[in-house]
Every structure is written in structure tokens, then in C-alpha cells.
Short mmCIF file of C-alpha atoms in Angstrom, two decimals:
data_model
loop_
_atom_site.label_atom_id
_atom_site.label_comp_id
_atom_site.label_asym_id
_atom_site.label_seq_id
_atom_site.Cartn_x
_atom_site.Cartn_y
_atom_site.Cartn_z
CA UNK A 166 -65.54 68.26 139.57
CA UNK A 167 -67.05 64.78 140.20
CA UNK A 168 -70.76 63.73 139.32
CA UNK A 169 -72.08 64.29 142.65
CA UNK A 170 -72.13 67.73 141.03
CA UNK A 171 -72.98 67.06 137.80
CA UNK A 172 -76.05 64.68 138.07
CA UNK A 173 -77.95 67.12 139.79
CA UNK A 174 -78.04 69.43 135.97
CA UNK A 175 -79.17 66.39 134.27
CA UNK A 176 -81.81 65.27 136.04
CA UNK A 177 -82.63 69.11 136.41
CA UNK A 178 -82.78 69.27 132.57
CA UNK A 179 -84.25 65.73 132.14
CA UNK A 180 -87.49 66.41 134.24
CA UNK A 181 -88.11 70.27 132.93
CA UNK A 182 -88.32 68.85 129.81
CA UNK A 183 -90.41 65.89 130.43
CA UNK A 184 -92.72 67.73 132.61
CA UNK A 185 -92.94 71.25 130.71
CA UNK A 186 -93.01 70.05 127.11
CA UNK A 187 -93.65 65.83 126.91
CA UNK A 188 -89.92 65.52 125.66
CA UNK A 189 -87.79 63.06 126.76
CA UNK A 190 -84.22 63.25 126.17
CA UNK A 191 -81.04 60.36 125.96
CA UNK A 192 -77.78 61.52 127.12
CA UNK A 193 -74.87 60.65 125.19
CA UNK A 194 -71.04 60.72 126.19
CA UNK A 195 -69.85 63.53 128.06
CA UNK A 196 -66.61 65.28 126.77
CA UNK A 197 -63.77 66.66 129.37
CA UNK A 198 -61.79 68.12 126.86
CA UNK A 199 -60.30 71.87 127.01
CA UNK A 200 -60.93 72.67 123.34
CA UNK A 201 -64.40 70.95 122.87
CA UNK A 202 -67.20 73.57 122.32
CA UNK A 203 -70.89 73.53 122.56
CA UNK A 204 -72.80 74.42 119.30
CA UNK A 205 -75.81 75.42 118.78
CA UNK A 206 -78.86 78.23 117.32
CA UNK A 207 -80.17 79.46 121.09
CA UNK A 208 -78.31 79.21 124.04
CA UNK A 209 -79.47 79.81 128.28
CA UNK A 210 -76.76 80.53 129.95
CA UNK A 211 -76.70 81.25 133.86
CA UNK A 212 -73.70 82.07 135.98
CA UNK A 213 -73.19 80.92 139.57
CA UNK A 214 -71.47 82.25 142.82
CA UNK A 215 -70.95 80.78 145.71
CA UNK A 216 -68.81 81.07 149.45
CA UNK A 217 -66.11 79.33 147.79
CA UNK A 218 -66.56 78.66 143.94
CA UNK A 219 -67.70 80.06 140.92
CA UNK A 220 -68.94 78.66 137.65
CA UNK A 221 -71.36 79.10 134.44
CA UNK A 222 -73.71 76.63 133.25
CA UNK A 223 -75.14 76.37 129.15
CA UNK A 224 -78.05 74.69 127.63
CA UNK A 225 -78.15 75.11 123.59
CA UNK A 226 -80.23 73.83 121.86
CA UNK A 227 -80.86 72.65 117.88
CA UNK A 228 -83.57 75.36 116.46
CA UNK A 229 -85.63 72.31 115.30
CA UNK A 230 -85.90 70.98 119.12
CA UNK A 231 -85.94 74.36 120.65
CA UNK A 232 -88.88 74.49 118.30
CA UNK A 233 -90.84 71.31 119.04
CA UNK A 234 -90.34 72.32 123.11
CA UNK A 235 -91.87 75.31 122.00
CA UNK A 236 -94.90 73.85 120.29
CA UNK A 237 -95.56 71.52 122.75
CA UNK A 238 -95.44 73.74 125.58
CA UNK A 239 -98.03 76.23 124.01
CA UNK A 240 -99.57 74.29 121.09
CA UNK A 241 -98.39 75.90 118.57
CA UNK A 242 -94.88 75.42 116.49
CA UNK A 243 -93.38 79.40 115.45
CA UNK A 244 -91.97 79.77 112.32
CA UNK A 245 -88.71 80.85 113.63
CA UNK A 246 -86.34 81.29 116.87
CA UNK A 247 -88.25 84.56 117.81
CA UNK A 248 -88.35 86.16 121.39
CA UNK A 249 -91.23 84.05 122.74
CA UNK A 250 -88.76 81.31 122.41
CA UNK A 251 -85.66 83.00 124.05
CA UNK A 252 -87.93 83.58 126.71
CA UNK A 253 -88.62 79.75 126.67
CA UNK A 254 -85.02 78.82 126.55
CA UNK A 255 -83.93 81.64 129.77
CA UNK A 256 -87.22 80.13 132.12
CA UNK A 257 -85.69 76.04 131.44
CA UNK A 258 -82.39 77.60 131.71
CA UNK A 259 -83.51 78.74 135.68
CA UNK A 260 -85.44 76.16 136.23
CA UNK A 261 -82.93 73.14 135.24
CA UNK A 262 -79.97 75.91 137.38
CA UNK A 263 -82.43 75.92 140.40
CA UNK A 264 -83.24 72.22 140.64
CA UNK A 265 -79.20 71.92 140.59
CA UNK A 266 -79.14 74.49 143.23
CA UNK A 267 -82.21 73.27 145.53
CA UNK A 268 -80.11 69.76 144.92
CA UNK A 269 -76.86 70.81 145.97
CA UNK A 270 -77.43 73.23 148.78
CA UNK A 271 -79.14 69.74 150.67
CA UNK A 272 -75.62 68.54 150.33
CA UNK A 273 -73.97 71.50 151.75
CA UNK A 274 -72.55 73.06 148.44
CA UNK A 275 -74.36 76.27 148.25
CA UNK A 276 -74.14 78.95 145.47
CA UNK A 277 -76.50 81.95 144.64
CA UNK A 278 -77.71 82.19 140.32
CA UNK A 279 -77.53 84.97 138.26
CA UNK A 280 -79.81 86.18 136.04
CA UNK A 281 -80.08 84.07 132.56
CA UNK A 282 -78.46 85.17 129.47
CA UNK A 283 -80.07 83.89 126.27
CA UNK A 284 -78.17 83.79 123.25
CA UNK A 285 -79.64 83.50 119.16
CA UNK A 286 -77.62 82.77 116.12
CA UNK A 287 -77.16 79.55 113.95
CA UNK A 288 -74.30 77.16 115.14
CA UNK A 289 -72.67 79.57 117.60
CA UNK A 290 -70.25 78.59 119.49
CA UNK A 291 -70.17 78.74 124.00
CA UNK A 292 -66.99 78.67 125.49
CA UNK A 293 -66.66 78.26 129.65
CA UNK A 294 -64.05 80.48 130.72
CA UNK A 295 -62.94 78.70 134.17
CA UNK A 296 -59.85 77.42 135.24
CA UNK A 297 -61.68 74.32 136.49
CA UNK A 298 -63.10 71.33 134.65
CA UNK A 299 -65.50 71.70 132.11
CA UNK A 300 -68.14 69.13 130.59
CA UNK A 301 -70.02 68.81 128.11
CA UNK A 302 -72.97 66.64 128.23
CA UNK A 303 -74.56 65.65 124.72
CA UNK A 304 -79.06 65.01 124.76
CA UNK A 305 -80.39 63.41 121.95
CA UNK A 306 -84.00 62.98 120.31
CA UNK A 307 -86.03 62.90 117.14
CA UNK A 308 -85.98 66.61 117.14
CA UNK A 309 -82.65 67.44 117.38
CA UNK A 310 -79.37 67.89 120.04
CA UNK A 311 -79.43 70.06 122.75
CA UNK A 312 -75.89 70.13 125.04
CA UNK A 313 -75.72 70.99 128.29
CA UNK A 314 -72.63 72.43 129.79
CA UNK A 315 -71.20 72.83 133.36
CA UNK A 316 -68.12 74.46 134.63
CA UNK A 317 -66.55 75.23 138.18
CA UNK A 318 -63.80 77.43 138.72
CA UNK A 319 -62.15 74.64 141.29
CA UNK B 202 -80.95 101.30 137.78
CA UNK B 203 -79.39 104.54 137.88
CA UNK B 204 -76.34 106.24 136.09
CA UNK B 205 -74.17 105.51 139.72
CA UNK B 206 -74.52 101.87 138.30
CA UNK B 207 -74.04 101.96 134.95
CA UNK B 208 -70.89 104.18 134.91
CA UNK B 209 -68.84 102.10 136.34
CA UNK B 210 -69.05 99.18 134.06
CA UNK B 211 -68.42 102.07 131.24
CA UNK B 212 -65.62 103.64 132.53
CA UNK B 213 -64.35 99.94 133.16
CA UNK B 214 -64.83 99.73 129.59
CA UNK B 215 -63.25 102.49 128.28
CA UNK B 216 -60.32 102.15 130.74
CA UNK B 217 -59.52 98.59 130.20
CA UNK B 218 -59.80 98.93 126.33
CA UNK B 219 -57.85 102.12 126.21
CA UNK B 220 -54.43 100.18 128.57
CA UNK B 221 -54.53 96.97 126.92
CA UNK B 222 -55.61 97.51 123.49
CA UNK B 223 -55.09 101.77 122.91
CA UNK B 224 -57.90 101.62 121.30
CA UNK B 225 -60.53 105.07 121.90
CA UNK B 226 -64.52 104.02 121.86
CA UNK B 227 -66.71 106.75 121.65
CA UNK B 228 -69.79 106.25 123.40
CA UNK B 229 -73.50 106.34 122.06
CA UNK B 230 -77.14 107.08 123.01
CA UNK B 231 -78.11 104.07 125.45
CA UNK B 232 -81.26 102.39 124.71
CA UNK B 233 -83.82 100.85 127.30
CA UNK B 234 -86.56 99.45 125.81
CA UNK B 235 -86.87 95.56 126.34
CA UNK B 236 -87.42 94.93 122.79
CA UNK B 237 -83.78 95.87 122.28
CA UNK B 238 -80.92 93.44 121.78
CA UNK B 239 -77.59 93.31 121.43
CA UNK B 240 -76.14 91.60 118.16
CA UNK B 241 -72.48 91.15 116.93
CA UNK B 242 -69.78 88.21 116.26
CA UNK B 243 -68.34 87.44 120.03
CA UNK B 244 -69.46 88.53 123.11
CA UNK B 245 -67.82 87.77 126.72
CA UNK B 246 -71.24 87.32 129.02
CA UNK B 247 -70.69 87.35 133.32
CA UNK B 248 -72.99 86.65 135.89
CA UNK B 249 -73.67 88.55 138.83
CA UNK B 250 -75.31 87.38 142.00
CA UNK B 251 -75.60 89.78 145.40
CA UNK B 252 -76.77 89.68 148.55
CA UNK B 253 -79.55 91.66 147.56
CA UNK B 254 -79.36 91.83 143.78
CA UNK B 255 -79.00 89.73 140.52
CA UNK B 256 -77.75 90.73 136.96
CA UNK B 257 -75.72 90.43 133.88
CA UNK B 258 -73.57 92.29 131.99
CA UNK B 259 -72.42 91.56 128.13
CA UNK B 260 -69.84 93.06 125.87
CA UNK B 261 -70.39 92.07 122.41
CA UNK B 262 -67.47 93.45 119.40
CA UNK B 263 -68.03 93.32 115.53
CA UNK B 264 -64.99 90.82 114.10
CA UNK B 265 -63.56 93.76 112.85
CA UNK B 266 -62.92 95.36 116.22
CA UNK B 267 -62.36 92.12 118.13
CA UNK B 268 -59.59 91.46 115.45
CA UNK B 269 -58.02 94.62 115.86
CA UNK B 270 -58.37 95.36 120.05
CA UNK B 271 -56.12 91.54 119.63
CA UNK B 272 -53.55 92.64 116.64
CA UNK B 273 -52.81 95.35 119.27
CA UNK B 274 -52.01 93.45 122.37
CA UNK B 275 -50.17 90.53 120.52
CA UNK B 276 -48.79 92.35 117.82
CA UNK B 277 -50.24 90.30 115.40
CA UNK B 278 -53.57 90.23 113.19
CA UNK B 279 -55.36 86.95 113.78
CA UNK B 280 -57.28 85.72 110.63
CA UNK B 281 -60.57 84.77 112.41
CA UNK B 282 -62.37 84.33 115.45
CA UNK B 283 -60.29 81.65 117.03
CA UNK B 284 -59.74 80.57 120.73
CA UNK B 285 -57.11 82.72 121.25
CA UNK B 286 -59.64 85.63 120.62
CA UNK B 287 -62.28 83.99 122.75
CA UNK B 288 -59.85 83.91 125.38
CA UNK B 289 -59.03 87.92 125.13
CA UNK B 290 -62.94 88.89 125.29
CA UNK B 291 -62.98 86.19 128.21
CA UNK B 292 -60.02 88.14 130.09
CA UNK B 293 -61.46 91.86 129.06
CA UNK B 294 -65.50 91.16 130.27
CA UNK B 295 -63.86 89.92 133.74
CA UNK B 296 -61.30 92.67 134.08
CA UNK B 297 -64.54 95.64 133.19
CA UNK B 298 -67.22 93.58 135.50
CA UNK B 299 -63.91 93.43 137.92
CA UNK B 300 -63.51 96.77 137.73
CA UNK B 301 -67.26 97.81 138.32
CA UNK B 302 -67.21 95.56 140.92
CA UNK B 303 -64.49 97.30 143.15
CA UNK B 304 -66.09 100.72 142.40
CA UNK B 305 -69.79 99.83 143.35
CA UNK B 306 -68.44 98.11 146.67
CA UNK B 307 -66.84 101.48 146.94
CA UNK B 308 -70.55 102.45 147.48
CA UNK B 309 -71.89 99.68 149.61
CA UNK B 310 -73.49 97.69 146.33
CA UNK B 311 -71.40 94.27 146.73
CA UNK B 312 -71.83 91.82 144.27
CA UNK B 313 -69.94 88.32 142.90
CA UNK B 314 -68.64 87.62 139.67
CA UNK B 315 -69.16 84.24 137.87
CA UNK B 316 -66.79 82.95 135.37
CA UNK B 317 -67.39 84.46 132.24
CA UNK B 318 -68.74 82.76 128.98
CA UNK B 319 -67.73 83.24 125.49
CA UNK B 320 -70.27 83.37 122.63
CA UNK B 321 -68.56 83.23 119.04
CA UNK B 322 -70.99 83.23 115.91
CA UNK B 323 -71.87 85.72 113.23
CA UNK B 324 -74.61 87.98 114.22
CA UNK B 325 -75.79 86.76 117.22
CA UNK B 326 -78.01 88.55 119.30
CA UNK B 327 -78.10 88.74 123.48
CA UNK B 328 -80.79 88.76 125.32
CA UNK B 329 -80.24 89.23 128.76
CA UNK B 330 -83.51 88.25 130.64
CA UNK B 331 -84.33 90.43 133.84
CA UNK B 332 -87.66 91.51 135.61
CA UNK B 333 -85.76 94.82 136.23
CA UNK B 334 -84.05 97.56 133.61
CA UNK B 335 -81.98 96.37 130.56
CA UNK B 336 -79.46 99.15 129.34
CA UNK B 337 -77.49 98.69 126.03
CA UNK B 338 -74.98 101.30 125.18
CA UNK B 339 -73.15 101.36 121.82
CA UNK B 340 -69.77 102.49 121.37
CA UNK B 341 -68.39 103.61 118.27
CA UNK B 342 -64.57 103.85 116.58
CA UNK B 343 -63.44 103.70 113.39
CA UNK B 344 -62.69 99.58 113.69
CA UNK B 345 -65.92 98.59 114.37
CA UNK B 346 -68.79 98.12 117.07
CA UNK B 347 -69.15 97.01 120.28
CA UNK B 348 -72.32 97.02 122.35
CA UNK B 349 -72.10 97.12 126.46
CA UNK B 350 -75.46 95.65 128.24
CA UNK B 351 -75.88 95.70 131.69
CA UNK B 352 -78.95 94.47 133.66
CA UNK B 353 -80.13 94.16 136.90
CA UNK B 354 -83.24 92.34 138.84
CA UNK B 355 -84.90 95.48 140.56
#
């Protein structure tokens, strides 16, 4: 997997965020490694299929940023990771997986999305069962980490 | 979403736990509200995109039962939820979807698997975000729980 299909996630996840909820985000150093894990309190996942691949793609986020996104999205900051915020999470989890998809179908790599899965629970863990590569991208800001994760099966 | 949908993905279930593992789950009373989630400690999550349909399916075990269903395939009882574990609900959420999958094109309802995700954490909850039905069905044996979801977009 090279960044021609990466870069397309990020700057999916970059402008959702900017333009849904004023939050801009600084990558940090992606990690390649087998055994690293994404961790997290609420999780989008999203799997993909295509002619001739298939992969899975995570956000998770910190509850304190998954929080402020909230807040600033509908003005008010909920006590707690309830379901208005899984809801949250699952619609940038589409929307960052469809920019990626609008992206990458110009460049002739199509693939269809699944449904969103959204996961709740302090510090679990996501692991990316693919054969392929797998990376992990850290986001940082005042509110917290989020990591985004992308995974091919070639 | 009828029972000619559902079934499969429980007999894949049932099937796959009862070769690999010899381990008997008794089915419960499926629920269907939207309000309902699925919690436990790790859960193997897949994608599924078709021509004409998009969904998700989750299997989510208590420790308990995701230590045991791997004691009796490796012959050994691992201490925790490690990778190794991770890797076994990875390999059992493909081989049910796979399962379903075969049986429903059996029908003329194709789909495609994505890769499937691991989620590891105490008590974490699934929410698996569709326009269309969300069925959870718990199963029951005397090692624990395990909670099958299964959701489609119409």
C-alpha cells in the first residue's frame, strides 16, 4: 500500500473535521508495524470491497475529543460517550470513507463501503485483520488523540 | 430482513463453533429494537457490501468463553485476551460471514466480505449503524456469552 492510497483518508478526515466541528487536527508519525494497535474510548469502523481488494478502515477517538467534536457540532458538550455521539462518530466515519472513495474511484481504484460499525469502551483496542499492510496514522490536538487506521488485503 | 437471512449467519455460528471449538451455544430470544446493543470483551466485526445491499455482522464473546472456545483448539488456556485470541475471533467471524455468504448466494443474495476487525476491551458495546433492521441474538452455554448481530441497509 503506498500513499497514493492513503492520503486520500487523511485529507478525508482532516476536512470533516474542520468543516463539521471547527477542529483542526496535526498528524503525527504513521506506524507500519504488525503488532501496533489503535486505542481508544469510541471507535467508526467501515469495511470495504472492491473488484480486486478488500480492506477495513478505523477512526478512534479520545472521549475528551470525541466530546469537544460533539459540542461543537451541536453546541452543547454531553456528559458522557452516549448514543448521540456514536451516531456522531459512524456519520465522520462515512463521510471521511466516502471522500476516500469519491477520491480513489477518479483514479481508477474502485471499492463499494459497508455499513459503519461504532464501537464504545475506554482504551479498547482495534486490530485490522488483513494480510496486507496496515497503518496507523496518529492526529493530535488540545483535546485529545484520535488514530486513524487503514488496511488492504493486497 | 427476514429469518431466510438471519439463519444462515446462525447456523454458520453454531456450525463453525461446534467443529473447531466443540463447544454447544444455545440460542436466545433475538431482540430488534434499535436501542439495543451488543456488549462483551472481544468482538470480530465484517463488512458487507452488495450489489444491491449493505450490512454488518458482529460476534462479540464474554473472556470467559473466548478463553475457553481457544483452550479447546490449541489445547491450552491462554491467561488473557492476547493477539493470539484476537486472531481466533478474526479467523471464526470470517469463516460464519463465509459461511452465510455461500448459503445466501445459494439464493441469489450475493454479497462481499471485508477483512474483519478485532475489538478487544472490557465491556464494550457495538453499535452497528443501519437505516434498515438491527437483529442481536444471544447465545448461551455454561462458559459464557456471546452475542451475534447482523444488520442490513433495507
Amino acid at each position: 500500500m503506498n500513499a497514493e492510497f492513503v492520503n486520500p483518508f487523511i485529507s478525508g478526515l482532516l476536512n470533516v473535521l474542520e468543516t463539521m466541528a471547527q477542529t483542526k487536527l496535526t498528524p503525527g508519525k504513521p506506524k507500519r508495524k504488525q503488532g501496533d494497535v489503535a486505542k481508544g474510548d469510541v471507535s467508526g469502523l467501515i469495511g470495504m470491497v472492491g473488484p480486486s481488494v478488500r480492506g477495513s478502515m478505523s477512526i478512534t477517538f479520545e472521549e475528551s475529543l470525541a466530546l469537544t467534536i460533539m459540542e461543537r457540532m451541536v453546541g452543547e458538550r454531553p456528559e458522557k460517550l452516549d448514543a448521540e455521539v456514536g451516531d456522531m462518530v459512524g456519520e465522520v466515519t462515512n463521510m471521511i470513507c466516502g471522500a476516500a472513495k469519491r477520491d480513489l474511484a477518479d483514479r481508477g481504484f474502485e471499492f463499494g463501503m459497508a455499513t459503519p460499525i461504532v464501537v464504545s469502551g475506554k482504551q479498547h483496542t482495534i486490530s485490522h485483520q488483513v494480510s496486507g499492510a496496515k497503518i496507523i496514522l496518529p492526529f493530535m490536538c488540545d483535546e485529545g488523540l484520535a488514530h486513524l487506521e487503514i488496511c488492504f488485503d493486497k
